[in-house]
mmCIF file of C-alpha atoms and ligand atoms in Angstrom:
data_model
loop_
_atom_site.group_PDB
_atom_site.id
_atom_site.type_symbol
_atom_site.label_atom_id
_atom_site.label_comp_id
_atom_site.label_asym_id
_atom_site.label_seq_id
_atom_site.Cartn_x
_atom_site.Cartn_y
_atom_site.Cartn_z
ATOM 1 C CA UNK A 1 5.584 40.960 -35.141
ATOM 2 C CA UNK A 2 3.588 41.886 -32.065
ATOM 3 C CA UNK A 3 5.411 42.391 -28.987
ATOM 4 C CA UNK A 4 5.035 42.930 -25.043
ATOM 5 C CA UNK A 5 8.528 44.036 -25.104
ATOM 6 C CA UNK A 6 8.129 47.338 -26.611
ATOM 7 C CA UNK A 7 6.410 48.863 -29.858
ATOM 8 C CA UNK A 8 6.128 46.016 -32.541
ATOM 9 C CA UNK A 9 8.409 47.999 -34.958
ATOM 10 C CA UNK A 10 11.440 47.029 -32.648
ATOM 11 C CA UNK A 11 12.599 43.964 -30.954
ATOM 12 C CA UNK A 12 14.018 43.909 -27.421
ATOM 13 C CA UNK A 13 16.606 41.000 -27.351
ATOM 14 C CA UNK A 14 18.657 40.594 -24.130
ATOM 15 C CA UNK A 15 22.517 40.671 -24.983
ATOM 16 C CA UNK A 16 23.254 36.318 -24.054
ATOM 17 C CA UNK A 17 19.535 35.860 -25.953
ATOM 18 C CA UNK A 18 21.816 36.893 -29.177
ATOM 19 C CA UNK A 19 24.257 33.598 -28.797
ATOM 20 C CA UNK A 20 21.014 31.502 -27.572
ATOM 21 C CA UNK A 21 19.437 31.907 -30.538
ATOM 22 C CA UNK A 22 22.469 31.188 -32.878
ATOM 23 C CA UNK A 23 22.983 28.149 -30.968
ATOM 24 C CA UNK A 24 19.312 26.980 -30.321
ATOM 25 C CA UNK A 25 18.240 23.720 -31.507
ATOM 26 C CA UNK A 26 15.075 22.862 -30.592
ATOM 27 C CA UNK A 27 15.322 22.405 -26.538
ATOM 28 C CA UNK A 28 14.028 24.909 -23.796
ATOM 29 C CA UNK A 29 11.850 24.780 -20.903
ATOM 30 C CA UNK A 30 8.809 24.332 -22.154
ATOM 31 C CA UNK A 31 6.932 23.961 -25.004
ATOM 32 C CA UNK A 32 5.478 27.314 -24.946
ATOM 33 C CA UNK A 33 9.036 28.429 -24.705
ATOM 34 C CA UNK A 34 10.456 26.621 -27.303
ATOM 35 C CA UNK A 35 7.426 27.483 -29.772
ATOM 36 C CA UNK A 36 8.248 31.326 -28.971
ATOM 37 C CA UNK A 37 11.784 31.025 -29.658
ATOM 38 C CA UNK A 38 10.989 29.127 -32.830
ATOM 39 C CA UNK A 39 9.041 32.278 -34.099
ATOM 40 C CA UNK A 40 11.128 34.997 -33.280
ATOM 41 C CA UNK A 41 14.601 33.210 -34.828
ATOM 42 C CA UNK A 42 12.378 32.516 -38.076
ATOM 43 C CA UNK A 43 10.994 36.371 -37.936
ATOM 44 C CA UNK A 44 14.705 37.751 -37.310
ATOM 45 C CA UNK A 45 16.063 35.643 -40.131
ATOM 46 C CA UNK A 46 13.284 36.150 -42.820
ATOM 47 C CA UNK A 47 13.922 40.163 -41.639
ATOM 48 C CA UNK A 48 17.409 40.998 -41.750
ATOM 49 C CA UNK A 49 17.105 44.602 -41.183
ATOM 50 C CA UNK A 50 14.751 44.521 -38.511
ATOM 51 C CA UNK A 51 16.354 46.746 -35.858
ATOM 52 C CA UNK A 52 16.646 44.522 -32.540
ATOM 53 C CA UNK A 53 17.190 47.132 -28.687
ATOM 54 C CA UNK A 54 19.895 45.108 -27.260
ATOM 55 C CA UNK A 55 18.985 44.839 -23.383
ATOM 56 C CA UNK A 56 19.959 43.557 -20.236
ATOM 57 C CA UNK A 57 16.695 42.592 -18.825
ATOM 58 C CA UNK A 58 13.442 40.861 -19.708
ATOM 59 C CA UNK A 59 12.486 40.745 -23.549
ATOM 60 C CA UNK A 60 10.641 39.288 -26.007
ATOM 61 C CA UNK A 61 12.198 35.516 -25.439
ATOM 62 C CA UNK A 62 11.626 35.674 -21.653
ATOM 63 C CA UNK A 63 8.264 36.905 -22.135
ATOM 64 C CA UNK A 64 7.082 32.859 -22.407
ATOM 65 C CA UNK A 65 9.455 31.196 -20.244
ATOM 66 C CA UNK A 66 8.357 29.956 -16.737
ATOM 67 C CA UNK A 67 10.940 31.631 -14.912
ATOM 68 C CA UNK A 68 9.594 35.268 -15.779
ATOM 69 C CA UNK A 69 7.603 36.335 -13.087
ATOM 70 C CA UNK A 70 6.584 40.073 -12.007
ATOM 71 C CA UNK A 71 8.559 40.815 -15.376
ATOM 72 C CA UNK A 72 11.791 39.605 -13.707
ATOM 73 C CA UNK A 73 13.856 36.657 -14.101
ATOM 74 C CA UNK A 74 13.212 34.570 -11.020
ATOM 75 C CA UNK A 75 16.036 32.177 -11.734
ATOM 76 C CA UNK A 76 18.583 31.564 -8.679
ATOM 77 C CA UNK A 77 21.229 32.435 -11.469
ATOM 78 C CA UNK A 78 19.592 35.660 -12.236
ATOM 79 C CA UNK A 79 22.501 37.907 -11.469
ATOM 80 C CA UNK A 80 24.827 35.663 -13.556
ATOM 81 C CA UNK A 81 22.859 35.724 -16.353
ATOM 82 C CA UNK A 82 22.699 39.756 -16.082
ATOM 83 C CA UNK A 83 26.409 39.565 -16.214
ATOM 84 C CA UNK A 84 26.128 36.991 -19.161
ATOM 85 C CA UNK A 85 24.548 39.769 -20.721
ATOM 86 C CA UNK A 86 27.350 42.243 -19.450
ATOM 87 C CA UNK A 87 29.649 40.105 -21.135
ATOM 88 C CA UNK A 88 28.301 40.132 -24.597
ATOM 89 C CA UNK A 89 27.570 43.455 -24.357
ATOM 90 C CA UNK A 90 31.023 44.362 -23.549
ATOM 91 C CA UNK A 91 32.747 41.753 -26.157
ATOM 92 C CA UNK A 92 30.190 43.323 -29.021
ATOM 93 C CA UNK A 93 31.370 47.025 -28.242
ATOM 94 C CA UNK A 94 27.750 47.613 -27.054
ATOM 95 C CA UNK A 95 25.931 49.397 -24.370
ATOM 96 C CA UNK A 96 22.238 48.591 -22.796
ATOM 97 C CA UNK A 97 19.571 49.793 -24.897
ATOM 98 C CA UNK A 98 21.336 50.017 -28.109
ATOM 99 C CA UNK A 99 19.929 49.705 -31.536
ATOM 100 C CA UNK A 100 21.104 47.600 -34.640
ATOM 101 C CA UNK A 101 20.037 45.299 -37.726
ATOM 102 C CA UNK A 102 19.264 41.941 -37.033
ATOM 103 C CA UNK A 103 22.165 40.964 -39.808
ATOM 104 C CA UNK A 104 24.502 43.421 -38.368
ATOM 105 C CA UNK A 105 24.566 42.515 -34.924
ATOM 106 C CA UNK A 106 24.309 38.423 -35.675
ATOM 107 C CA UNK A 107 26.896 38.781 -38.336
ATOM 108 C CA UNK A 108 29.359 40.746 -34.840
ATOM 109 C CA UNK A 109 27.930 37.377 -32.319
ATOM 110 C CA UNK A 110 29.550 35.044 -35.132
ATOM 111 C CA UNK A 111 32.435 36.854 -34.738
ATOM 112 C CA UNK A 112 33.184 36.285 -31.536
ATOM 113 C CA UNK A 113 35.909 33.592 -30.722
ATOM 114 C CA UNK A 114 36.338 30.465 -28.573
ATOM 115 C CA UNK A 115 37.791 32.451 -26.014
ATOM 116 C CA UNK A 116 34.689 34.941 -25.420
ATOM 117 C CA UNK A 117 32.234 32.196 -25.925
ATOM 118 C CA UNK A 118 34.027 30.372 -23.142
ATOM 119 C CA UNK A 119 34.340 33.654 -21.257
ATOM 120 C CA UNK A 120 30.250 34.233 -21.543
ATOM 121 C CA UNK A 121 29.299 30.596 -21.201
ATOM 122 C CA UNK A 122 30.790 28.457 -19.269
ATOM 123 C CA UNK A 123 28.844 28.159 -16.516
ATOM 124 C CA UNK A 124 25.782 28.194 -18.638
ATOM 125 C CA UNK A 125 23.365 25.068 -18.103
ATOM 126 C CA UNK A 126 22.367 24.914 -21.424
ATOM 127 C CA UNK A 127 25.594 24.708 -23.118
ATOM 128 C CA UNK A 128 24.989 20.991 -23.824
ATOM 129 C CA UNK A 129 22.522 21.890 -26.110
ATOM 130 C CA UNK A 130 23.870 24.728 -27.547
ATOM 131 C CA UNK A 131 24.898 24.353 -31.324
ATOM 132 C CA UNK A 132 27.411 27.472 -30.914
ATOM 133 C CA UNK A 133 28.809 26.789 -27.772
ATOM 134 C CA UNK A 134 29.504 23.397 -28.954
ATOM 135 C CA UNK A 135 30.930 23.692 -32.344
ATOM 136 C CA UNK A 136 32.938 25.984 -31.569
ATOM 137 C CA UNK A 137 34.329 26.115 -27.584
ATOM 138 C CA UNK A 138 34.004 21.807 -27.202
ATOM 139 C CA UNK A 139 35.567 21.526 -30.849
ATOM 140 C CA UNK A 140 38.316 23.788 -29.757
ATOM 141 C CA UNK A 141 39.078 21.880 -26.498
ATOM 142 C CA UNK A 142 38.650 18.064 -28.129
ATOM 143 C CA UNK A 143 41.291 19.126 -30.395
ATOM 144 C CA UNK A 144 43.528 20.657 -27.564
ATOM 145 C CA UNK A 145 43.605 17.409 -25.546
HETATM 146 S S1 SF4 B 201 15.616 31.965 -17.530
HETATM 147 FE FE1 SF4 B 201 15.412 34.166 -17.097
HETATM 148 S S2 SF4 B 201 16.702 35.179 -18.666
HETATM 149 FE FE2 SF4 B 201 16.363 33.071 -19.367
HETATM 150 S S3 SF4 B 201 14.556 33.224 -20.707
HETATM 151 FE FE3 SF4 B 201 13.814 32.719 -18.644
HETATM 152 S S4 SF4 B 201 13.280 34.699 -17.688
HETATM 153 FE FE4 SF4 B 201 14.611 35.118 -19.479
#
Protein backbone atom coordinates (compact mmCIF):
# COMPACT_ATOMS: atom_id res chain seq x y z
CA UNK A 1 0.00 0.00 0.00
CA UNK A 2 1.43 3.38 -0.89
CA UNK A 3 1.55 5.88 1.72
CA UNK A 4 2.24 9.74 2.49
CA UNK A 5 2.49 8.75 6.01
CA UNK A 6 5.76 7.13 5.99
CA UNK A 7 7.59 4.29 3.89
CA UNK A 8 4.83 1.98 2.31
CA UNK A 9 6.17 -1.06 4.28
CA UNK A 10 4.56 0.51 7.50
CA UNK A 11 1.34 2.11 8.34
CA UNK A 12 1.02 5.19 10.56
CA UNK A 13 -2.42 4.86 12.36
CA UNK A 14 -3.23 7.51 15.01
CA UNK A 15 -4.09 5.75 18.45
CA UNK A 16 -8.47 6.81 18.40
CA UNK A 17 -8.08 5.91 14.31
CA UNK A 18 -7.68 2.16 15.87
CA UNK A 19 -11.45 2.20 17.53
CA UNK A 20 -12.69 4.33 14.32
CA UNK A 21 -11.98 1.81 12.17
CA UNK A 22 -13.45 -1.13 14.27
CA UNK A 23 -16.48 0.83 14.56
CA UNK A 24 -16.74 2.44 11.00
CA UNK A 25 -19.67 1.81 8.96
CA UNK A 26 -19.74 3.53 6.02
CA UNK A 27 -20.16 7.43 7.18
CA UNK A 28 -17.37 10.19 7.22
CA UNK A 29 -16.92 13.53 5.88
CA UNK A 30 -16.66 13.09 2.60
CA UNK A 31 -16.63 10.82 0.03
CA UNK A 32 -13.03 10.96 -0.57
CA UNK A 33 -12.78 10.25 3.09
CA UNK A 34 -14.93 7.53 3.36
CA UNK A 35 -13.42 5.81 0.07
CA UNK A 36 -9.87 6.08 1.91
CA UNK A 37 -11.01 4.59 5.00
CA UNK A 38 -12.73 1.86 3.02
CA UNK A 39 -9.23 0.86 1.57
CA UNK A 40 -7.07 0.93 4.35
CA UNK A 41 -9.66 -1.27 6.82
CA UNK A 42 -9.87 -3.82 3.75
CA UNK A 43 -5.80 -3.65 3.35
CA UNK A 44 -5.32 -4.05 7.31
CA UNK A 45 -7.75 -6.94 7.40
CA UNK A 46 -6.65 -8.91 4.22
CA UNK A 47 -2.88 -8.24 6.02
CA UNK A 48 -2.90 -9.26 9.46
CA UNK A 49 0.69 -8.92 10.12
CA UNK A 50 1.22 -5.76 8.57
CA UNK A 51 3.05 -3.76 11.25
CA UNK A 52 0.89 -0.44 11.87
CA UNK A 53 3.37 2.95 13.94
CA UNK A 54 0.79 3.83 16.40
CA UNK A 55 0.83 7.82 16.46
CA UNK A 56 -0.59 10.73 17.89
CA UNK A 57 -0.72 12.96 14.96
CA UNK A 58 -1.65 13.03 11.29
CA UNK A 59 -1.61 9.56 9.39
CA UNK A 60 -2.64 7.74 6.70
CA UNK A 61 -6.66 8.21 7.46
CA UNK A 62 -6.30 12.00 7.92
CA UNK A 63 -4.31 12.25 4.91
CA UNK A 64 -7.97 12.59 2.82
CA UNK A 65 -10.10 14.24 5.23
CA UNK A 66 -10.98 18.00 4.81
CA UNK A 67 -9.93 19.00 8.08
CA UNK A 68 -6.09 18.20 7.41
CA UNK A 69 -4.53 21.20 6.46
CA UNK A 70 -0.64 22.20 6.61
CA UNK A 71 -0.45 18.41 7.78
CA UNK A 72 -2.36 19.33 10.98
CA UNK A 73 -5.72 18.68 12.16
CA UNK A 74 -7.53 21.98 11.87
CA UNK A 75 -10.54 20.80 13.80
CA UNK A 76 -11.68 23.19 16.84
CA UNK A 77 -11.52 19.78 18.82
CA UNK A 78 -8.01 19.18 17.80
CA UNK A 79 -6.50 19.04 21.24
CA UNK A 80 -9.27 16.63 22.40
CA UNK A 81 -8.80 14.40 19.85
CA UNK A 82 -4.84 14.38 20.67
CA UNK A 83 -5.91 13.37 24.08
CA UNK A 84 -8.40 10.79 22.49
CA UNK A 85 -5.36 9.45 21.24
CA UNK A 86 -3.60 9.80 24.75
CA UNK A 87 -6.25 7.79 26.01
CA UNK A 88 -5.98 4.76 23.86
CA UNK A 89 -2.57 4.91 23.98
CA UNK A 90 -2.49 4.78 27.64
CA UNK A 91 -5.49 2.05 28.02
CA UNK A 92 -3.41 -0.22 25.23
CA UNK A 93 -0.08 -0.05 27.37
CA UNK A 94 1.37 1.93 24.40
CA UNK A 95 3.59 4.83 23.77
CA UNK A 96 3.71 7.31 20.51
CA UNK A 97 5.47 5.82 17.74
CA UNK A 98 5.21 2.27 18.64
CA UNK A 99 5.17 -0.68 16.37
CA UNK A 100 2.78 -3.80 16.22
CA UNK A 101 0.74 -6.34 13.92
CA UNK A 102 -2.33 -5.22 12.61
CA UNK A 103 -4.02 -8.53 14.42
CA UNK A 104 -2.16 -7.89 17.53
CA UNK A 105 -2.98 -4.51 18.26
CA UNK A 106 -6.91 -4.85 16.91
CA UNK A 107 -7.23 -8.08 18.75
CA UNK A 108 -5.84 -5.45 22.40
CA UNK A 109 -8.72 -2.40 20.94
CA UNK A 110 -11.43 -5.33 21.22
CA UNK A 111 -10.34 -5.79 24.44
CA UNK A 112 -11.01 -2.83 25.83
CA UNK A 113 -14.25 -2.49 28.00
CA UNK A 114 -17.35 -0.26 28.25
CA UNK A 115 -15.71 1.70 30.71
CA UNK A 116 -12.55 2.83 28.50
CA UNK A 117 -14.64 3.15 25.45
CA UNK A 118 -16.78 5.56 27.43
CA UNK A 119 -13.63 7.04 28.94
CA UNK A 120 -12.11 7.71 25.15
CA UNK A 121 -15.41 8.56 23.53
CA UNK A 122 -17.80 10.24 24.94
CA UNK A 123 -17.57 13.39 23.74
CA UNK A 124 -16.86 12.08 20.33
CA UNK A 125 -19.31 13.43 17.49
CA UNK A 126 -19.29 10.47 15.67
CA UNK A 127 -20.29 8.07 18.23
CA UNK A 128 -23.77 7.82 16.65
CA UNK A 129 -22.36 6.14 13.95
CA UNK A 130 -19.95 4.20 15.49
CA UNK A 131 -20.63 0.33 15.42
CA UNK A 132 -18.19 -0.13 18.58
CA UNK A 133 -19.12 2.62 20.54
CA UNK A 134 -22.60 1.58 20.14
CA UNK A 135 -22.72 -2.07 20.68
CA UNK A 136 -20.96 -1.98 23.28
CA UNK A 137 -21.08 1.52 25.63
CA UNK A 138 -25.18 2.31 24.46
CA UNK A 139 -25.90 -1.57 24.94
CA UNK A 140 -24.33 -1.36 28.31
CA UNK A 141 -26.30 1.76 29.43
CA UNK A 142 -29.93 0.58 27.76
CA UNK A 143 -29.57 -2.33 29.90
CA UNK A 144 -28.56 -0.26 33.07
CA UNK A 145 -31.69 1.93 32.93
S1 LIG B 1 -10.76 15.31 11.89
FE1 LIG B 1 -8.57 15.61 12.30
S2 LIG B 1 -7.92 13.70 13.34
FE2 LIG B 1 -9.90 13.27 12.38
S3 LIG B 1 -9.35 12.40 10.37
FE3 LIG B 1 -9.63 14.61 10.08
S4 LIG B 1 -7.56 15.51 10.27
FE4 LIG B 1 -7.50 13.42 11.16
Amino acid sequence: MTSNSGPSDIIKIRAHHLLCMQGYQGYGYNQDFEHNMEKIIEYLDSNPNFPLEVVTDADIICQKCPHLENGYCNRSSSIAIVEMDLKVLEKLGLVAGEKKPVQKIFFEVESLSCNDLYDICHDCSWKVKCLLYMSKVEKKLAISR
